[in-house]
PDB file of C-alpha atoms in Angstrom:
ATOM      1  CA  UNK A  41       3.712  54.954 -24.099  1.00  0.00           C
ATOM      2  CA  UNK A  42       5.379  51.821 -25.341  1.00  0.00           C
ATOM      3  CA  UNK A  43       3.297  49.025 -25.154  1.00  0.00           C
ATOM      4  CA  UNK A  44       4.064  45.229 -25.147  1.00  0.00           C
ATOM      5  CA  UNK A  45       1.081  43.188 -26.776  1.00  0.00           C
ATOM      6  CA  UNK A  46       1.998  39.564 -25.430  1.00  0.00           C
ATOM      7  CA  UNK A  47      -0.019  36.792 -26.209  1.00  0.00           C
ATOM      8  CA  UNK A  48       2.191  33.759 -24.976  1.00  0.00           C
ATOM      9  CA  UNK A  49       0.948  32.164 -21.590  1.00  0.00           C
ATOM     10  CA  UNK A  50       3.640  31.130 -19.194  1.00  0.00           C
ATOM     11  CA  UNK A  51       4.621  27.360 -18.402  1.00  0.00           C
ATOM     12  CA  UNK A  52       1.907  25.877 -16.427  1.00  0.00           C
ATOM     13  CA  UNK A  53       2.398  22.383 -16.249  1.00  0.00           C
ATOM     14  CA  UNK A  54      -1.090  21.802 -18.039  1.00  0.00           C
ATOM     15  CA  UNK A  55      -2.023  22.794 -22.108  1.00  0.00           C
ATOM     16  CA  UNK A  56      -3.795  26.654 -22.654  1.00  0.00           C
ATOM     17  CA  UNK A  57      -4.762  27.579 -25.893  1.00  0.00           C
ATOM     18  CA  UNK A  58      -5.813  31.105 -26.477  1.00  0.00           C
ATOM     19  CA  UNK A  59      -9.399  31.274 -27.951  1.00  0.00           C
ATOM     20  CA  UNK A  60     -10.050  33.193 -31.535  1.00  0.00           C
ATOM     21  CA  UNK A  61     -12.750  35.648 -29.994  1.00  0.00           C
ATOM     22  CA  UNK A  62     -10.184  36.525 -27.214  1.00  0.00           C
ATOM     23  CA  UNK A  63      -7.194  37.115 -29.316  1.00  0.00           C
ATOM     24  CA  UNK A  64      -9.196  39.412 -31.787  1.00  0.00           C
ATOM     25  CA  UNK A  65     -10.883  40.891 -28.980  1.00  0.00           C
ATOM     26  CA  UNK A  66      -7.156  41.487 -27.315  1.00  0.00           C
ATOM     27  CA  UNK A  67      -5.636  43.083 -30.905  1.00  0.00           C
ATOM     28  CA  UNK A  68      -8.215  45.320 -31.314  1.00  0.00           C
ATOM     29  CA  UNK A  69      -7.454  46.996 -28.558  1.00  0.00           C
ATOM     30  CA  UNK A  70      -4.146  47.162 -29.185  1.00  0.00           C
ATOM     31  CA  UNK A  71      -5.241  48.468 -32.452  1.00  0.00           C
ATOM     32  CA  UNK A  72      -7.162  51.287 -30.299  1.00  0.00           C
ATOM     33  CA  UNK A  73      -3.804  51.826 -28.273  1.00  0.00           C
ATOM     34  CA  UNK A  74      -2.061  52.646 -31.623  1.00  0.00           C
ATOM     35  CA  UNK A  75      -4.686  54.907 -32.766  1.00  0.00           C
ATOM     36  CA  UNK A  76      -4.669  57.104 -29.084  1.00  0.00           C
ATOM     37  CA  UNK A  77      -0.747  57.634 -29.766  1.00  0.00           C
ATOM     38  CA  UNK A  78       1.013  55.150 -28.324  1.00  0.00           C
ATOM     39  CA  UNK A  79       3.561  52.631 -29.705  1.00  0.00           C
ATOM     40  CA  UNK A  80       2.111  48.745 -29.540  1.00  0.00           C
ATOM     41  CA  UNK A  81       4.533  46.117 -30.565  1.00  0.00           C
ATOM     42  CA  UNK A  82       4.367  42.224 -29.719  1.00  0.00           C
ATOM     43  CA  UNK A  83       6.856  40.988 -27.259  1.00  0.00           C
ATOM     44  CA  UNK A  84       6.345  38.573 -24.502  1.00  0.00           C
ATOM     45  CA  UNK A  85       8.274  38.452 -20.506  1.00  0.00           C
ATOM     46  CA  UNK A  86      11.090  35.962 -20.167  1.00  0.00           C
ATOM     47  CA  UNK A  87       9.089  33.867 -17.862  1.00  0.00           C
ATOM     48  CA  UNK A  88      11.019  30.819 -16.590  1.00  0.00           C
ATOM     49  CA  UNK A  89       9.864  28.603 -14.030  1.00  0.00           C
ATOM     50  CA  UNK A  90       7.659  31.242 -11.876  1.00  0.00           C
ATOM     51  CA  UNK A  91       5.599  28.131 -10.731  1.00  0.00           C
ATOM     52  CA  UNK A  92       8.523  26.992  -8.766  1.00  0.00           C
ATOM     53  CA  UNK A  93       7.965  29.926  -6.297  1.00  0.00           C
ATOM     54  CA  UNK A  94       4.210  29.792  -6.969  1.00  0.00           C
ATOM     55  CA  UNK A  95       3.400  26.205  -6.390  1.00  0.00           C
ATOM     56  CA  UNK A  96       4.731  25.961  -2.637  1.00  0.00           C
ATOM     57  CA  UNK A  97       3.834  29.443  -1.615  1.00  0.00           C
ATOM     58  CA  UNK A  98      -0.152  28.570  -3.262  1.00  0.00           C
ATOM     59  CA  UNK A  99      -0.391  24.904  -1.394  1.00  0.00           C
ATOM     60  CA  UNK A 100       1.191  26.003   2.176  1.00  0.00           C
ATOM     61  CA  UNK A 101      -1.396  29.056   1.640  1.00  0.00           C
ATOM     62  CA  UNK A 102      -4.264  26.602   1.915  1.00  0.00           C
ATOM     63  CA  UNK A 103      -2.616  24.414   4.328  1.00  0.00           C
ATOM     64  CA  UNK A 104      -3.051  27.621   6.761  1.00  0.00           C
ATOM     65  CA  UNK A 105      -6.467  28.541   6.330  1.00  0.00           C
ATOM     66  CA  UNK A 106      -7.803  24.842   5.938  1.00  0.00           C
ATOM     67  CA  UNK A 107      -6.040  24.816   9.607  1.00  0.00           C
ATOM     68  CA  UNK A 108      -8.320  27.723  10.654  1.00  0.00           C
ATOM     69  CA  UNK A 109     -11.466  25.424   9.791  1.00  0.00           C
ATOM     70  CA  UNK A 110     -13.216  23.627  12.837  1.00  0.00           C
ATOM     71  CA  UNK A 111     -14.501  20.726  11.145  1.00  0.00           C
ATOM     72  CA  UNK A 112     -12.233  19.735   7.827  1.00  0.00           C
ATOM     73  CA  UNK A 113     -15.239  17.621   6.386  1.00  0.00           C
ATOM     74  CA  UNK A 114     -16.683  20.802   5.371  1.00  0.00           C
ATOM     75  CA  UNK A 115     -14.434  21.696   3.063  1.00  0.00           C
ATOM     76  CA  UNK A 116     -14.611  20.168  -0.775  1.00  0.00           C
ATOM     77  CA  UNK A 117     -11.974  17.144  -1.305  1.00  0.00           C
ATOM     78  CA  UNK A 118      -9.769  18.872  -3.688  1.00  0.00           C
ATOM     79  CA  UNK A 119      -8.960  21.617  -0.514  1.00  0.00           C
ATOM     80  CA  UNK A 120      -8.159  18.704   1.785  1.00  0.00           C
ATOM     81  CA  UNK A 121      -6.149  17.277  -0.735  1.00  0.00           C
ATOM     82  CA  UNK A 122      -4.339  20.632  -1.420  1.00  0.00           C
ATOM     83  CA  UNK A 123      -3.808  21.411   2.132  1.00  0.00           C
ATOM     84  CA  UNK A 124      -2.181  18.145   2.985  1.00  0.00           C
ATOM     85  CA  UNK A 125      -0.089  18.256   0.106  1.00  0.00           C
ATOM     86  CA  UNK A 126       1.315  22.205   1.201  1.00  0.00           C
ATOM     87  CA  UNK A 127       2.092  20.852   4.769  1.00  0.00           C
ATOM     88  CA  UNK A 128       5.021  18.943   2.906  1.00  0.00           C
ATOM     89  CA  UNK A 129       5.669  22.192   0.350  1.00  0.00           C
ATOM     90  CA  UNK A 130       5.916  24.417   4.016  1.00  0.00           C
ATOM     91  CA  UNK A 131       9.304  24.685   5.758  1.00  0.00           C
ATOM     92  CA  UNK A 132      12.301  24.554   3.882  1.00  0.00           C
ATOM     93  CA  UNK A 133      10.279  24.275   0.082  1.00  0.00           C
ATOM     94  CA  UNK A 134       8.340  27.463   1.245  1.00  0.00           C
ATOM     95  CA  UNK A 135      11.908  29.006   2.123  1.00  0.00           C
ATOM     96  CA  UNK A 136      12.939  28.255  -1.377  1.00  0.00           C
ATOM     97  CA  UNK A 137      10.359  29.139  -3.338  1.00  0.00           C
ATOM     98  CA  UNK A 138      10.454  32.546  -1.656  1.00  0.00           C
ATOM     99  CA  UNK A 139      14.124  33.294  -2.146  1.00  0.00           C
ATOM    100  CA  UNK A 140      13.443  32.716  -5.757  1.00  0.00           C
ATOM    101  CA  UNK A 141      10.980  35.899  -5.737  1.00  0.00           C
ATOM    102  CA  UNK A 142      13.352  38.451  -5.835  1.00  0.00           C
ATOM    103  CA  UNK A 143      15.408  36.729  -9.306  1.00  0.00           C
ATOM    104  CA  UNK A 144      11.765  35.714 -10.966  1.00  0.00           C
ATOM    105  CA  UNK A 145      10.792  39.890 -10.939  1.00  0.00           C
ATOM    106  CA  UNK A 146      14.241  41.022 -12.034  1.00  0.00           C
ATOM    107  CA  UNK A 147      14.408  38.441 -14.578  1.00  0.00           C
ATOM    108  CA  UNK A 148      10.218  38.655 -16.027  1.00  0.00           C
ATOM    109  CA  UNK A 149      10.635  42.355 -15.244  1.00  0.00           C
ATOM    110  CA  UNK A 150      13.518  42.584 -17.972  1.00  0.00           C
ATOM    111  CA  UNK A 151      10.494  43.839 -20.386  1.00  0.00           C
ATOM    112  CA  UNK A 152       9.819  46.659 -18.707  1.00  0.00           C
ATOM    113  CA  UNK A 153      13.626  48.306 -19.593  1.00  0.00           C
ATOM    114  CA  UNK A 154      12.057  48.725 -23.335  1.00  0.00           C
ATOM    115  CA  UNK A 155       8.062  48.684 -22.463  1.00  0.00           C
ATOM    116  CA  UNK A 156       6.154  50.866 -20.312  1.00  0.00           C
ATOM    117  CA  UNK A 157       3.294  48.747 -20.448  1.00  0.00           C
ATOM    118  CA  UNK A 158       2.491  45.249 -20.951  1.00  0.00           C
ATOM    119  CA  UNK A 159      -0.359  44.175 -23.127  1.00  0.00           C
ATOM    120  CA  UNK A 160      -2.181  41.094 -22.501  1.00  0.00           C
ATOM    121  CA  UNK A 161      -5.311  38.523 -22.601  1.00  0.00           C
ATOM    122  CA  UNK A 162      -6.898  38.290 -18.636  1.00  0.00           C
ATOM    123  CA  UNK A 163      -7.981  35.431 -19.593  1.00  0.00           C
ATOM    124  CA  UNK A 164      -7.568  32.571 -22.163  1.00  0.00           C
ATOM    125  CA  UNK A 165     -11.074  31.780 -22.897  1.00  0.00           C
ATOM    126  CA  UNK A 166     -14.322  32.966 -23.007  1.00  0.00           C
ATOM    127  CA  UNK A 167     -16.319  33.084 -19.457  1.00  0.00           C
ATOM    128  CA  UNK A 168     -16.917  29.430 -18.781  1.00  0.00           C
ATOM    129  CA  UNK A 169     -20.515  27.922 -17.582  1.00  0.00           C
ATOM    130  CA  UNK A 170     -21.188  28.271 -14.186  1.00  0.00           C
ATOM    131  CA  UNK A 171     -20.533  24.883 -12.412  1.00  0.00           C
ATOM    132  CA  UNK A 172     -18.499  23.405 -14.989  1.00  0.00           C
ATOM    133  CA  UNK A 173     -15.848  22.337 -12.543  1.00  0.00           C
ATOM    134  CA  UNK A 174     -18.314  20.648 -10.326  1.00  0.00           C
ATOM    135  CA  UNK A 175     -17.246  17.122  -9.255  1.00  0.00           C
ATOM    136  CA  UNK A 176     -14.040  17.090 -11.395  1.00  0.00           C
ATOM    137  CA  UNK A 177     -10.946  15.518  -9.627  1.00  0.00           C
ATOM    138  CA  UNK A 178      -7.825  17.864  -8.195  1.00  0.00           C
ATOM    139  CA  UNK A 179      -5.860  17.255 -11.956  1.00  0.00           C
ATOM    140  CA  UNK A 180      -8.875  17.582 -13.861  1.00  0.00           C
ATOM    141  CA  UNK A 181      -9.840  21.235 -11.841  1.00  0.00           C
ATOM    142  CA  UNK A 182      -5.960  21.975 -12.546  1.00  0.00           C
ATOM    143  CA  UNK A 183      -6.297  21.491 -16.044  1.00  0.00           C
ATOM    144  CA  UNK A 184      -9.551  23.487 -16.429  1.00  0.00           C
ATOM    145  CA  UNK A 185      -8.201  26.467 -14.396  1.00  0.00           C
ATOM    146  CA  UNK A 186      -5.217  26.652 -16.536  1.00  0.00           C
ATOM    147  CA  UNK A 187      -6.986  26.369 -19.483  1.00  0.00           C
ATOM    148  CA  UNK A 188      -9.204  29.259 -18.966  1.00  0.00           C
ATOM    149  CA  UNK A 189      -6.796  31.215 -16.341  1.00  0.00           C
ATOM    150  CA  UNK A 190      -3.231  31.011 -17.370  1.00  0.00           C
ATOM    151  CA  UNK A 191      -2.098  34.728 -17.775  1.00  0.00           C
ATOM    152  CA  UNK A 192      -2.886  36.170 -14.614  1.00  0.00           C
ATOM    153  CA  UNK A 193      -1.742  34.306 -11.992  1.00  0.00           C
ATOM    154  CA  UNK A 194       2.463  35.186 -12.376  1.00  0.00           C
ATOM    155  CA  UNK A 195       1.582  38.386 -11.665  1.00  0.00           C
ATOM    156  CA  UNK A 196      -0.249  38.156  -8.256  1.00  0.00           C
ATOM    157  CA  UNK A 197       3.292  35.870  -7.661  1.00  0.00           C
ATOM    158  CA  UNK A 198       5.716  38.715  -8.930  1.00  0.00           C
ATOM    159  CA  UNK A 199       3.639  41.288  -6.936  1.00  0.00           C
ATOM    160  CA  UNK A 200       3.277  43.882  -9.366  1.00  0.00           C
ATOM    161  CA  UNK A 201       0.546  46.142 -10.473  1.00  0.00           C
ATOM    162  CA  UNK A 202      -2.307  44.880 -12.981  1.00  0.00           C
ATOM    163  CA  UNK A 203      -5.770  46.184 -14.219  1.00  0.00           C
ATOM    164  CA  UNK A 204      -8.711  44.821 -16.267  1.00  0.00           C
ATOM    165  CA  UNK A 205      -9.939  46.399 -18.711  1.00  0.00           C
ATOM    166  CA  UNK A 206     -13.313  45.289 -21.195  1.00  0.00           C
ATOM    167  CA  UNK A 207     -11.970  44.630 -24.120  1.00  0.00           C
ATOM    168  CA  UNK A 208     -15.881  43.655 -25.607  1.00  0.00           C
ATOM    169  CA  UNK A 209     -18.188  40.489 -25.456  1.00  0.00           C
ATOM    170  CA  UNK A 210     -18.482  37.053 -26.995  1.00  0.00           C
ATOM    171  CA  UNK A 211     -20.692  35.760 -29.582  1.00  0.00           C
ATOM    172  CA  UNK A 212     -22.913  34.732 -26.697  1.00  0.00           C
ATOM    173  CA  UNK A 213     -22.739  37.775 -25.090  1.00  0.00           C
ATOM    174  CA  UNK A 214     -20.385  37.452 -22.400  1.00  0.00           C
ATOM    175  CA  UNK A 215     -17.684  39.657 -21.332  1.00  0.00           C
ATOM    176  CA  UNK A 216     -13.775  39.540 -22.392  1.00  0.00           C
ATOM    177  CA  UNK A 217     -11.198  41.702 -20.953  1.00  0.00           C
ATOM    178  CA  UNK A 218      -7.452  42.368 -21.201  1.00  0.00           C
ATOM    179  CA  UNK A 219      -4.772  43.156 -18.438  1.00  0.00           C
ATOM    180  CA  UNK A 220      -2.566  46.344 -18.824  1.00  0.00           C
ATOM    181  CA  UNK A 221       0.569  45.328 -16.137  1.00  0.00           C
ATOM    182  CA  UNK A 222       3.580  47.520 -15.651  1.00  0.00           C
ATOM    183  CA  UNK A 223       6.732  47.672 -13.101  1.00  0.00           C
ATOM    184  CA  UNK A 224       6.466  47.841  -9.142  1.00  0.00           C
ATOM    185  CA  UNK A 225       5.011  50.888  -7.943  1.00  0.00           C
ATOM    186  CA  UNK A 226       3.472  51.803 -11.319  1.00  0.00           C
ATOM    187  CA  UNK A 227      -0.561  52.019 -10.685  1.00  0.00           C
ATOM    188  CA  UNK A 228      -1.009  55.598 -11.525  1.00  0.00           C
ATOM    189  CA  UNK A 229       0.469  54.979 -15.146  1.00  0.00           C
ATOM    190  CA  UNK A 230      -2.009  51.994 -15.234  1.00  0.00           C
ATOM    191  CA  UNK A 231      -5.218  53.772 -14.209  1.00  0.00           C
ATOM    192  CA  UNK A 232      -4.372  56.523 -16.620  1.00  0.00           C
ATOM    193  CA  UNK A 233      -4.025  54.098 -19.495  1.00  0.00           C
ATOM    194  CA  UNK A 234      -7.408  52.486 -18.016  1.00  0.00           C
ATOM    195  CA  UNK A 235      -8.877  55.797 -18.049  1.00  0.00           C
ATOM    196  CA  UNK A 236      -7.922  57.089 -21.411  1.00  0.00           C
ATOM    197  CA  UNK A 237      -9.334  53.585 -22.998  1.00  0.00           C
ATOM    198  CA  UNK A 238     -12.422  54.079 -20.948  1.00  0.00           C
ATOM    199  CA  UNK A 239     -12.544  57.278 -22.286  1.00  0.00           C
ATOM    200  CA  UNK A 240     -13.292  56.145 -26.448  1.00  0.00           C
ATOM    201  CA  UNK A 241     -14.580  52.791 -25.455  1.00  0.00           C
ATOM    202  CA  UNK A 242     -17.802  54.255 -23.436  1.00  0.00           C
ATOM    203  CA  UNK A 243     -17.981  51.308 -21.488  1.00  0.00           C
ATOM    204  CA  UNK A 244     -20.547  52.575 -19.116  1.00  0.00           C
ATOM    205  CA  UNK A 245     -22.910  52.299 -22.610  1.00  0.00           C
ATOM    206  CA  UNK A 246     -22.617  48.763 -23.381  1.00  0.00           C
ATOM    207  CA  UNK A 247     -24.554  46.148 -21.610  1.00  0.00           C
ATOM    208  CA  UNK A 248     -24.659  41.878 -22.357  1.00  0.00           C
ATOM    209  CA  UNK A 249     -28.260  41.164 -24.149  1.00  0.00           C
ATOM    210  CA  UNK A 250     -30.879  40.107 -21.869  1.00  0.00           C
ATOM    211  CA  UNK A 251     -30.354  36.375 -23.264  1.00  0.00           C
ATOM    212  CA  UNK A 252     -26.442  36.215 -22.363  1.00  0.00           C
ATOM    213  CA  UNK A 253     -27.502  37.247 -18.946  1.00  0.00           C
ATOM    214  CA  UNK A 254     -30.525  34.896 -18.447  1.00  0.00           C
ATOM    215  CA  UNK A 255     -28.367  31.891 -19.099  1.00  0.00           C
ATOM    216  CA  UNK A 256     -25.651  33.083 -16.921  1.00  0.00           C
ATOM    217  CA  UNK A 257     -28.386  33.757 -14.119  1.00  0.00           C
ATOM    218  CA  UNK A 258     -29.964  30.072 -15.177  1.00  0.00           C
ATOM    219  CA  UNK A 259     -26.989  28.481 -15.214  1.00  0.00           C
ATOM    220  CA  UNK A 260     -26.001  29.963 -11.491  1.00  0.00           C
TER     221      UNK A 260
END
Protein backbone atom coordinates (compact mmCIF):
# COMPACT_ATOMS: atom_id res chain seq x y z
CA UNK A 1 0.00 0.00 0.00
CA UNK A 2 1.00 3.62 -0.15
CA UNK A 3 0.99 5.15 2.99
CA UNK A 4 0.84 8.87 4.05
CA UNK A 5 2.75 9.44 7.48
CA UNK A 6 1.25 12.99 8.45
CA UNK A 7 2.19 14.59 11.43
CA UNK A 8 0.67 18.21 10.97
CA UNK A 9 -2.58 18.84 13.10
CA UNK A 10 -5.27 20.83 11.41
CA UNK A 11 -6.23 24.57 12.34
CA UNK A 12 -7.93 24.53 15.59
CA UNK A 13 -8.22 27.85 16.77
CA UNK A 14 -6.07 26.90 19.97
CA UNK A 15 -1.91 25.85 19.98
CA UNK A 16 -1.10 21.65 19.73
CA UNK A 17 2.24 20.60 19.87
CA UNK A 18 2.99 17.03 19.14
CA UNK A 19 4.85 15.35 22.10
CA UNK A 20 8.51 13.58 21.48
CA UNK A 21 7.32 10.07 22.88
CA UNK A 22 4.29 10.28 20.45
CA UNK A 23 6.06 11.25 17.35
CA UNK A 24 8.78 8.46 17.85
CA UNK A 25 6.20 6.20 18.92
CA UNK A 26 4.15 7.25 15.49
CA UNK A 27 7.58 6.75 13.10
CA UNK A 28 8.30 3.62 14.32
CA UNK A 29 5.51 2.30 13.13
CA UNK A 30 5.78 3.69 10.07
CA UNK A 31 9.16 2.25 10.15
CA UNK A 32 7.28 -1.27 10.75
CA UNK A 33 4.91 -0.36 7.71
CA UNK A 34 8.07 -0.08 5.50
CA UNK A 35 9.53 -3.21 6.68
CA UNK A 36 5.90 -5.39 5.99
CA UNK A 37 6.16 -4.04 2.21
CA UNK A 38 4.50 -1.12 1.92
CA UNK A 39 5.55 2.36 0.70
CA UNK A 40 5.48 5.15 3.78
CA UNK A 41 6.19 8.65 2.75
CA UNK A 42 5.30 11.98 4.75
CA UNK A 43 2.56 14.05 3.33
CA UNK A 44 -0.16 15.78 5.14
CA UNK A 45 -4.35 16.50 3.84
CA UNK A 46 -5.03 19.97 2.52
CA UNK A 47 -7.14 20.78 5.45
CA UNK A 48 -8.67 24.28 5.26
CA UNK A 49 -11.13 25.56 7.52
CA UNK A 50 -12.98 22.07 8.45
CA UNK A 51 -13.95 23.83 11.80
CA UNK A 52 -16.24 26.04 9.91
CA UNK A 53 -18.58 23.02 9.28
CA UNK A 54 -17.51 21.48 12.60
CA UNK A 55 -18.06 24.26 15.01
CA UNK A 56 -21.94 24.84 14.28
CA UNK A 57 -22.80 21.27 13.57
CA UNK A 58 -20.74 20.35 17.35
CA UNK A 59 -22.64 23.38 19.41
CA UNK A 60 -26.34 22.89 17.82
CA UNK A 61 -25.47 19.03 18.66
CA UNK A 62 -25.47 19.90 22.35
CA UNK A 63 -28.09 22.43 22.11
CA UNK A 64 -30.41 19.23 21.24
CA UNK A 65 -29.59 16.89 23.80
CA UNK A 66 -29.12 19.59 26.64
CA UNK A 67 -32.96 20.18 25.42
CA UNK A 68 -33.70 16.49 26.20
CA UNK A 69 -32.54 17.17 29.96
CA UNK A 70 -35.41 17.77 32.60
CA UNK A 71 -33.64 19.88 34.91
CA UNK A 72 -30.60 22.00 33.07
CA UNK A 73 -28.88 22.61 36.56
CA UNK A 74 -27.66 19.19 36.30
CA UNK A 75 -25.59 19.57 33.69
CA UNK A 76 -21.79 21.09 34.21
CA UNK A 77 -21.60 25.01 33.21
CA UNK A 78 -19.44 24.63 30.26
CA UNK A 79 -22.64 22.35 28.57
CA UNK A 80 -25.06 25.16 29.40
CA UNK A 81 -22.80 27.50 28.05
CA UNK A 82 -22.25 25.38 24.85
CA UNK A 83 -25.83 24.70 24.34
CA UNK A 84 -26.91 28.29 24.47
CA UNK A 85 -24.27 29.32 22.32
CA UNK A 86 -25.45 26.38 19.36
CA UNK A 87 -29.10 27.70 19.61
CA UNK A 88 -27.60 30.85 17.73
CA UNK A 89 -25.07 28.42 15.44
CA UNK A 90 -28.71 26.32 14.53
CA UNK A 91 -30.80 27.51 11.57
CA UNK A 92 -29.26 29.10 8.81
CA UNK A 93 -25.27 28.68 10.39
CA UNK A 94 -26.16 24.89 10.75
CA UNK A 95 -27.40 25.08 6.96
CA UNK A 96 -24.04 26.44 6.08
CA UNK A 97 -21.80 24.62 7.78
CA UNK A 98 -23.42 21.52 6.29
CA UNK A 99 -23.32 22.55 2.66
CA UNK A 100 -19.67 22.99 3.20
CA UNK A 101 -19.37 19.04 3.93
CA UNK A 102 -19.48 17.86 0.65
CA UNK A 103 -16.28 20.55 -0.69
CA UNK A 104 -14.26 19.90 2.85
CA UNK A 105 -14.11 15.75 1.80
CA UNK A 106 -13.37 16.38 -1.86
CA UNK A 107 -10.91 18.91 -1.05
CA UNK A 108 -9.01 16.92 2.43
CA UNK A 109 -9.77 13.76 0.43
CA UNK A 110 -7.37 15.05 -2.47
CA UNK A 111 -4.62 12.72 -0.58
CA UNK A 112 -6.16 9.79 -1.12
CA UNK A 113 -5.67 10.11 -5.33
CA UNK A 114 -1.77 9.27 -4.46
CA UNK A 115 -2.21 7.44 -0.83
CA UNK A 116 -4.10 4.50 0.05
CA UNK A 117 -3.69 5.09 3.54
CA UNK A 118 -3.16 7.87 5.80
CA UNK A 119 -0.71 7.67 8.62
CA UNK A 120 -1.19 9.54 11.70
CA UNK A 121 -0.79 10.41 15.64
CA UNK A 122 -4.56 9.64 17.50
CA UNK A 123 -3.54 11.76 19.68
CA UNK A 124 -1.08 14.65 20.40
CA UNK A 125 0.02 13.81 23.80
CA UNK A 126 0.50 11.29 26.12
CA UNK A 127 -2.81 10.05 28.15
CA UNK A 128 -3.48 12.98 30.41
CA UNK A 129 -4.31 12.61 34.39
CA UNK A 130 -7.60 11.78 35.12
CA UNK A 131 -9.50 14.97 36.25
CA UNK A 132 -7.18 17.38 34.90
CA UNK A 133 -9.92 19.37 33.26
CA UNK A 134 -11.88 19.61 36.42
CA UNK A 135 -13.12 23.16 37.18
CA UNK A 136 -11.35 24.78 34.17
CA UNK A 137 -13.47 27.46 32.31
CA UNK A 138 -15.19 26.70 28.60
CA UNK A 139 -11.67 28.38 26.81
CA UNK A 140 -9.45 26.84 29.16
CA UNK A 141 -11.29 23.03 28.52
CA UNK A 142 -11.00 24.18 24.68
CA UNK A 143 -7.49 24.68 24.89
CA UNK A 144 -6.72 21.46 26.82
CA UNK A 145 -8.84 19.29 24.44
CA UNK A 146 -7.03 20.62 21.53
CA UNK A 147 -3.91 20.25 22.96
CA UNK A 148 -4.14 16.65 23.65
CA UNK A 149 -6.97 15.83 20.85
CA UNK A 150 -6.34 17.70 17.70
CA UNK A 151 -6.00 14.93 14.96
CA UNK A 152 -9.03 13.09 15.28
CA UNK A 153 -11.79 15.09 15.35
CA UNK A 154 -11.85 16.24 11.20
CA UNK A 155 -12.41 12.95 10.57
CA UNK A 156 -15.60 12.11 12.60
CA UNK A 157 -16.62 15.71 10.57
CA UNK A 158 -15.57 14.36 7.01
CA UNK A 159 -17.28 11.00 7.85
CA UNK A 160 -14.79 8.69 6.76
CA UNK A 161 -13.35 5.51 8.04
CA UNK A 162 -10.57 5.50 10.92
CA UNK A 163 -8.94 2.85 13.28
CA UNK A 164 -6.61 2.86 16.32
CA UNK A 165 -4.02 1.06 16.47
CA UNK A 166 -1.20 0.68 19.74
CA UNK A 167 1.55 2.06 18.60
CA UNK A 168 3.43 1.25 22.37
CA UNK A 169 3.48 3.01 25.88
CA UNK A 170 4.98 6.03 27.57
CA UNK A 171 7.77 6.35 29.89
CA UNK A 172 5.13 6.06 32.58
CA UNK A 173 3.56 3.33 31.18
CA UNK A 174 0.63 4.52 29.48
CA UNK A 175 -0.69 3.71 26.18
CA UNK A 176 -0.06 5.66 22.68
CA UNK A 177 -1.73 4.81 19.54
CA UNK A 178 -1.88 5.93 15.90
CA UNK A 179 -4.91 6.27 13.41
CA UNK A 180 -4.71 4.46 9.96
CA UNK A 181 -7.74 6.61 7.89
CA UNK A 182 -8.51 6.00 4.27
CA UNK A 183 -11.38 7.13 1.64
CA UNK A 184 -15.29 6.60 2.15
CA UNK A 185 -16.27 3.16 2.15
CA UNK A 186 -12.73 1.86 2.79
CA UNK A 187 -12.92 -0.20 6.31
CA UNK A 188 -11.97 -3.53 5.00
CA UNK A 189 -8.55 -2.07 3.65
CA UNK A 190 -8.24 -0.54 7.20
CA UNK A 191 -8.88 -3.64 9.32
CA UNK A 192 -6.53 -5.55 7.10
CA UNK A 193 -3.75 -3.05 7.64
CA UNK A 194 -4.88 -3.25 11.51
CA UNK A 195 -4.63 -6.85 11.29
CA UNK A 196 -1.37 -7.35 9.55
CA UNK A 197 0.30 -4.77 12.26
CA UNK A 198 -1.39 -6.75 14.95
CA UNK A 199 0.00 -9.56 13.48
CA UNK A 200 4.20 -8.62 14.29
CA UNK A 201 3.30 -6.29 17.05
CA UNK A 202 1.67 -9.18 19.41
CA UNK A 203 -0.30 -6.77 21.09
CA UNK A 204 -2.36 -9.21 22.99
CA UNK A 205 1.37 -9.81 24.90
CA UNK A 206 2.04 -6.49 26.19
CA UNK A 207 0.45 -5.16 29.26
CA UNK A 208 1.13 -1.36 31.24
CA UNK A 209 3.29 -2.24 34.59
CA UNK A 210 1.29 -2.64 37.59
CA UNK A 211 2.55 1.01 38.72
CA UNK A 212 1.23 2.86 35.41
CA UNK A 213 -2.03 1.24 36.18
CA UNK A 214 -2.24 1.93 39.97
CA UNK A 215 -1.88 5.62 39.38
CA UNK A 216 -4.32 5.65 36.63
CA UNK A 217 -6.80 3.63 38.98
CA UNK A 218 -5.64 6.26 41.97
CA UNK A 219 -5.95 9.03 40.07
CA UNK A 220 -9.73 7.92 38.85
Amino acid sequence: LRIALSLRAPFSGAPARLDPQVRAAVERIADRLTGLGHEVARADPTYGLVGASFMPRSMAGVHRWAERVPDHSLLDPRTRNNARTGRFLGGPVLKAARALELPLQLQVGRIFRNFDVVLMPTTATPPPRAGVLEGLGGWETDKAIVAACPYAWVWNVLGWPGVNVPIGLTEDGLPLGAQLLGAANDEARLIGLAVQLESVENWHERRPPPLARAVVEHDS
